[in-house]
Amino acid sequence: MSDLITLTEAAALHIKDMMKQNEEEDAFLRVSVNGGGCSGLSYGMGFAHEIGESDTKLEQHGLTLLIDDESSSILKGTVIDYKESLMGGGFTIDNPNAIAACGCGSSFRTAVNAGKPEEC
């Protein structure tokens, strides 16, 4: 499952900083896909303290990532990066399964999963 999600070193360093700032150093990083957003599906990232029965556990750059079974097939091959620019920084998600995306960059759909589109 090492090709499920790739977390770049830049993203991992930024997440570790966020964990430290929020006193969440003992947490896992949960990456998920939820219904909603203007294109039908949206990405979710947050801190978790428990591993669910349907979670896949990955270790990358000193972080433990959790991905639930439902999100796994949609996220397969995804690269999560963190980029700085003159306008600030932010996470980028490159998902080869996304066939359409919204301008916000966090809403998408795949060929087999249209999700639940909502108003922007």
PDB file of C-alpha atoms in Angstrom:
ATOM      1  CA  MET A   1       0.000   0.000   0.000  1.00  0.00           C
ATOM      2  CA  SER A   2       3.017   2.323  -0.183  1.00  0.00           C
ATOM      3  CA  ASP A   3       1.634   3.774  -3.446  1.00  0.00           C
ATOM      4  CA  LEU A   4      -1.676   4.704  -1.798  1.00  0.00           C
ATOM      5  CA  ILE A   5      -0.643   8.235  -0.793  1.00  0.00           C
ATOM      6  CA  THR A   6       2.687  10.023  -1.010  1.00  0.00           C
ATOM      7  CA  LEU A   7       3.310  12.766   1.519  1.00  0.00           C
ATOM      8  CA  THR A   8       6.206  14.988   0.492  1.00  0.00           C
ATOM      9  CA  GLU A   9       8.863  15.983   2.977  1.00  0.00           C
ATOM     10  CA  ALA A  10       7.718  19.637   2.778  1.00  0.00           C
ATOM     11  CA  ALA A  11       4.131  18.627   3.662  1.00  0.00           C
ATOM     12  CA  ALA A  12       5.332  16.396   6.502  1.00  0.00           C
ATOM     13  CA  LEU A  13       7.480  19.177   7.997  1.00  0.00           C
ATOM     14  CA  HIS A  14       4.552  21.611   7.897  1.00  0.00           C
ATOM     15  CA  ILE A  15       2.193  19.051   9.464  1.00  0.00           C
ATOM     16  CA  LYS A  16       4.730  18.340  12.228  1.00  0.00           C
ATOM     17  CA  ASP A  17       4.925  22.093  12.938  1.00  0.00           C
ATOM     18  CA  MET A  18       1.123  22.267  13.108  1.00  0.00           C
ATOM     19  CA  MET A  19       1.044  19.276  15.461  1.00  0.00           C
ATOM     20  CA  LYS A  20       3.582  20.948  17.738  1.00  0.00           C
ATOM     21  CA  GLN A  21       1.704  24.279  17.738  1.00  0.00           C
ATOM     22  CA  ASN A  22      -1.569  22.498  18.605  1.00  0.00           C
ATOM     23  CA  GLU A  23       0.039  20.124  21.136  1.00  0.00           C
ATOM     24  CA  GLU A  24      -0.943  17.144  18.968  1.00  0.00           C
ATOM     25  CA  GLU A  25       2.498  15.493  18.614  1.00  0.00           C
ATOM     26  CA  ASP A  26       1.052  12.123  19.636  1.00  0.00           C
ATOM     27  CA  ALA A  27      -1.721  12.263  17.018  1.00  0.00           C
ATOM     28  CA  PHE A  28      -2.061  10.528  13.658  1.00  0.00           C
ATOM     29  CA  LEU A  29      -2.786  12.380  10.411  1.00  0.00           C
ATOM     30  CA  ARG A  30      -6.143  11.257   9.012  1.00  0.00           C
ATOM     31  CA  VAL A  31      -6.603  11.805   5.269  1.00  0.00           C
ATOM     32  CA  SER A  32     -10.117  11.235   3.959  1.00  0.00           C
ATOM     33  CA  VAL A  33     -12.611  11.899   1.204  1.00  0.00           C
ATOM     34  CA  ASN A  34     -16.070  13.168   2.068  1.00  0.00           C
ATOM     35  CA  GLY A  35     -19.194  13.807   0.049  1.00  0.00           C
ATOM     36  CA  GLY A  36     -19.848  17.459  -0.709  1.00  0.00           C
ATOM     37  CA  GLY A  37     -18.123  20.419  -2.244  1.00  0.00           C
ATOM     38  CA  CYS A  38     -19.117  21.941  -5.550  1.00  0.00           C
ATOM     39  CA  SER A  39     -17.740  19.010  -7.592  1.00  0.00           C
ATOM     40  CA  GLY A  40     -19.170  16.259  -5.368  1.00  0.00           C
ATOM     41  CA  LEU A  41     -16.242  15.087  -3.221  1.00  0.00           C
ATOM     42  CA  SER A  42     -13.905  16.961  -0.915  1.00  0.00           C
ATOM     43  CA  TYR A  43     -10.636  16.168   0.811  1.00  0.00           C
ATOM     44  CA  GLY A  44     -10.291  16.072   4.558  1.00  0.00           C
ATOM     45  CA  MET A  45      -7.152  16.183   6.685  1.00  0.00           C
ATOM     46  CA  GLY A  46      -7.079  16.303  10.444  1.00  0.00           C
ATOM     47  CA  PHE A  47      -5.574  14.885  13.580  1.00  0.00           C
ATOM     48  CA  ALA A  48      -6.853  11.591  14.994  1.00  0.00           C
ATOM     49  CA  HIS A  49      -6.061   9.706  18.183  1.00  0.00           C
ATOM     50  CA  GLU A  50      -7.582   6.315  17.376  1.00  0.00           C
ATOM     51  CA  ILE A  51      -7.071   3.835  14.559  1.00  0.00           C
ATOM     52  CA  GLY A  52     -10.357   2.525  13.170  1.00  0.00           C
ATOM     53  CA  GLU A  53     -10.960  -1.069  12.098  1.00  0.00           C
ATOM     54  CA  SER A  54     -11.189  -0.031   8.441  1.00  0.00           C
ATOM     55  CA  ASP A  55      -8.083   2.203   8.493  1.00  0.00           C
ATOM     56  CA  THR A  56      -4.913   1.654   6.506  1.00  0.00           C
ATOM     57  CA  LYS A  57      -1.885   2.865   8.441  1.00  0.00           C
ATOM     58  CA  LEU A  58       1.119   4.333   6.582  1.00  0.00           C
ATOM     59  CA  GLU A  59       4.407   5.705   7.928  1.00  0.00           C
ATOM     60  CA  GLN A  60       6.030   8.553   5.987  1.00  0.00           C
ATOM     61  CA  HIS A  61       8.661  11.089   7.083  1.00  0.00           C
ATOM     62  CA  GLY A  62       8.083  10.273  10.741  1.00  0.00           C
ATOM     63  CA  LEU A  63       4.298  10.697  10.538  1.00  0.00           C
ATOM     64  CA  THR A  64       1.602   8.050  10.780  1.00  0.00           C
ATOM     65  CA  LEU A  65      -1.155   8.507   8.206  1.00  0.00           C
ATOM     66  CA  LEU A  66      -4.580   6.886   8.498  1.00  0.00           C
ATOM     67  CA  ILE A  67      -6.837   6.343   5.483  1.00  0.00           C
ATOM     68  CA  ASP A  68     -10.211   4.626   5.787  1.00  0.00           C
ATOM     69  CA  ASP A  69     -11.122   1.869   3.307  1.00  0.00           C
ATOM     70  CA  GLU A  70     -13.800   3.959   1.582  1.00  0.00           C
ATOM     71  CA  SER A  71     -11.319   6.767   0.852  1.00  0.00           C
ATOM     72  CA  SER A  72      -8.451   4.448  -0.158  1.00  0.00           C
ATOM     73  CA  SER A  73      -9.653   3.647  -3.678  1.00  0.00           C
ATOM     74  CA  ILE A  74     -10.357   7.323  -4.398  1.00  0.00           C
ATOM     75  CA  LEU A  75      -6.967   8.466  -3.047  1.00  0.00           C
ATOM     76  CA  LYS A  76      -4.772   5.772  -4.637  1.00  0.00           C
ATOM     77  CA  GLY A  77      -1.724   7.450  -6.176  1.00  0.00           C
ATOM     78  CA  THR A  78      -2.382  10.858  -4.589  1.00  0.00           C
ATOM     79  CA  VAL A  79       0.528  13.167  -3.729  1.00  0.00           C
ATOM     80  CA  ILE A  80       0.115  15.674  -0.888  1.00  0.00           C
ATOM     81  CA  ASP A  81       2.610  18.533  -0.939  1.00  0.00           C
ATOM     82  CA  TYR A  82       3.056  21.902   0.756  1.00  0.00           C
ATOM     83  CA  LYS A  83       4.137  24.874  -1.345  1.00  0.00           C
ATOM     84  CA  GLU A  84       5.127  28.391  -0.367  1.00  0.00           C
ATOM     85  CA  SER A  85       4.490  31.333  -2.692  1.00  0.00           C
ATOM     86  CA  LEU A  86       4.455  35.112  -2.493  1.00  0.00           C
ATOM     87  CA  MET A  87       0.755  34.882  -1.599  1.00  0.00           C
ATOM     88  CA  GLY A  88       1.382  32.481   1.292  1.00  0.00           C
ATOM     89  CA  GLY A  89       1.573  28.731   1.605  1.00  0.00           C
ATOM     90  CA  GLY A  90      -0.812  25.859   1.341  1.00  0.00           C
ATOM     91  CA  PHE A  91      -1.262  22.165   0.815  1.00  0.00           C
ATOM     92  CA  THR A  92      -1.631  20.871  -2.734  1.00  0.00           C
ATOM     93  CA  ILE A  93      -3.292  17.570  -3.524  1.00  0.00           C
ATOM     94  CA  ASP A  94      -2.522  15.884  -6.825  1.00  0.00           C
ATOM     95  CA  ASN A  95      -5.016  13.048  -7.286  1.00  0.00           C
ATOM     96  CA  PRO A  96      -4.685  11.099 -10.555  1.00  0.00           C
ATOM     97  CA  ASN A  97      -8.222   9.743 -10.053  1.00  0.00           C
ATOM     98  CA  ALA A  98      -9.878  13.177 -10.171  1.00  0.00           C
ATOM     99  CA  ILE A  99     -11.462  13.873 -13.564  1.00  0.00           C
ATOM    100  CA  ALA A 100     -13.039  17.203 -12.631  1.00  0.00           C
ATOM    101  CA  ALA A 101     -12.210  19.724  -9.952  1.00  0.00           C
ATOM    102  CA  CYS A 102     -13.565  23.023  -8.720  1.00  0.00           C
ATOM    103  CA  GLY A 103     -11.536  26.221  -8.683  1.00  0.00           C
ATOM    104  CA  CYS A 104     -11.229  25.956  -4.893  1.00  0.00           C
ATOM    105  CA  GLY A 105      -8.867  23.011  -5.336  1.00  0.00           C
ATOM    106  CA  SER A 106     -10.424  20.908  -2.588  1.00  0.00           C
ATOM    107  CA  SER A 107     -13.509  19.655  -4.409  1.00  0.00           C
ATOM    108  CA  PHE A 108     -13.394  17.031  -7.140  1.00  0.00           C
ATOM    109  CA  ARG A 109     -15.035  13.946  -8.618  1.00  0.00           C
ATOM    110  CA  THR A 110     -13.732  10.739 -10.118  1.00  0.00           C
ATOM    111  CA  ALA A 111     -14.917   8.665 -13.057  1.00  0.00           C
ATOM    112  CA  VAL A 112     -16.600   6.178 -10.709  1.00  0.00           C
ATOM    113  CA  ASN A 113     -17.643   8.464  -7.841  1.00  0.00           C
ATOM    114  CA  ALA A 114     -19.511  11.725  -8.436  1.00  0.00           C
ATOM    115  CA  GLY A 115     -20.085  12.283  -4.717  1.00  0.00           C
ATOM    116  CA  LYS A 116     -22.742  14.717  -3.524  1.00  0.00           C
ATOM    117  CA  PRO A 117     -22.293  18.100  -5.228  1.00  0.00           C
ATOM    118  CA  GLU A 118     -23.313  21.177  -3.244  1.00  0.00           C
ATOM    119  CA  GLU A 119     -23.554  24.890  -4.001  1.00  0.00           C
ATOM    120  CA  CYS A 120     -20.232  26.775  -3.796  1.00  0.00           C
TER     121      CYS A 120
END
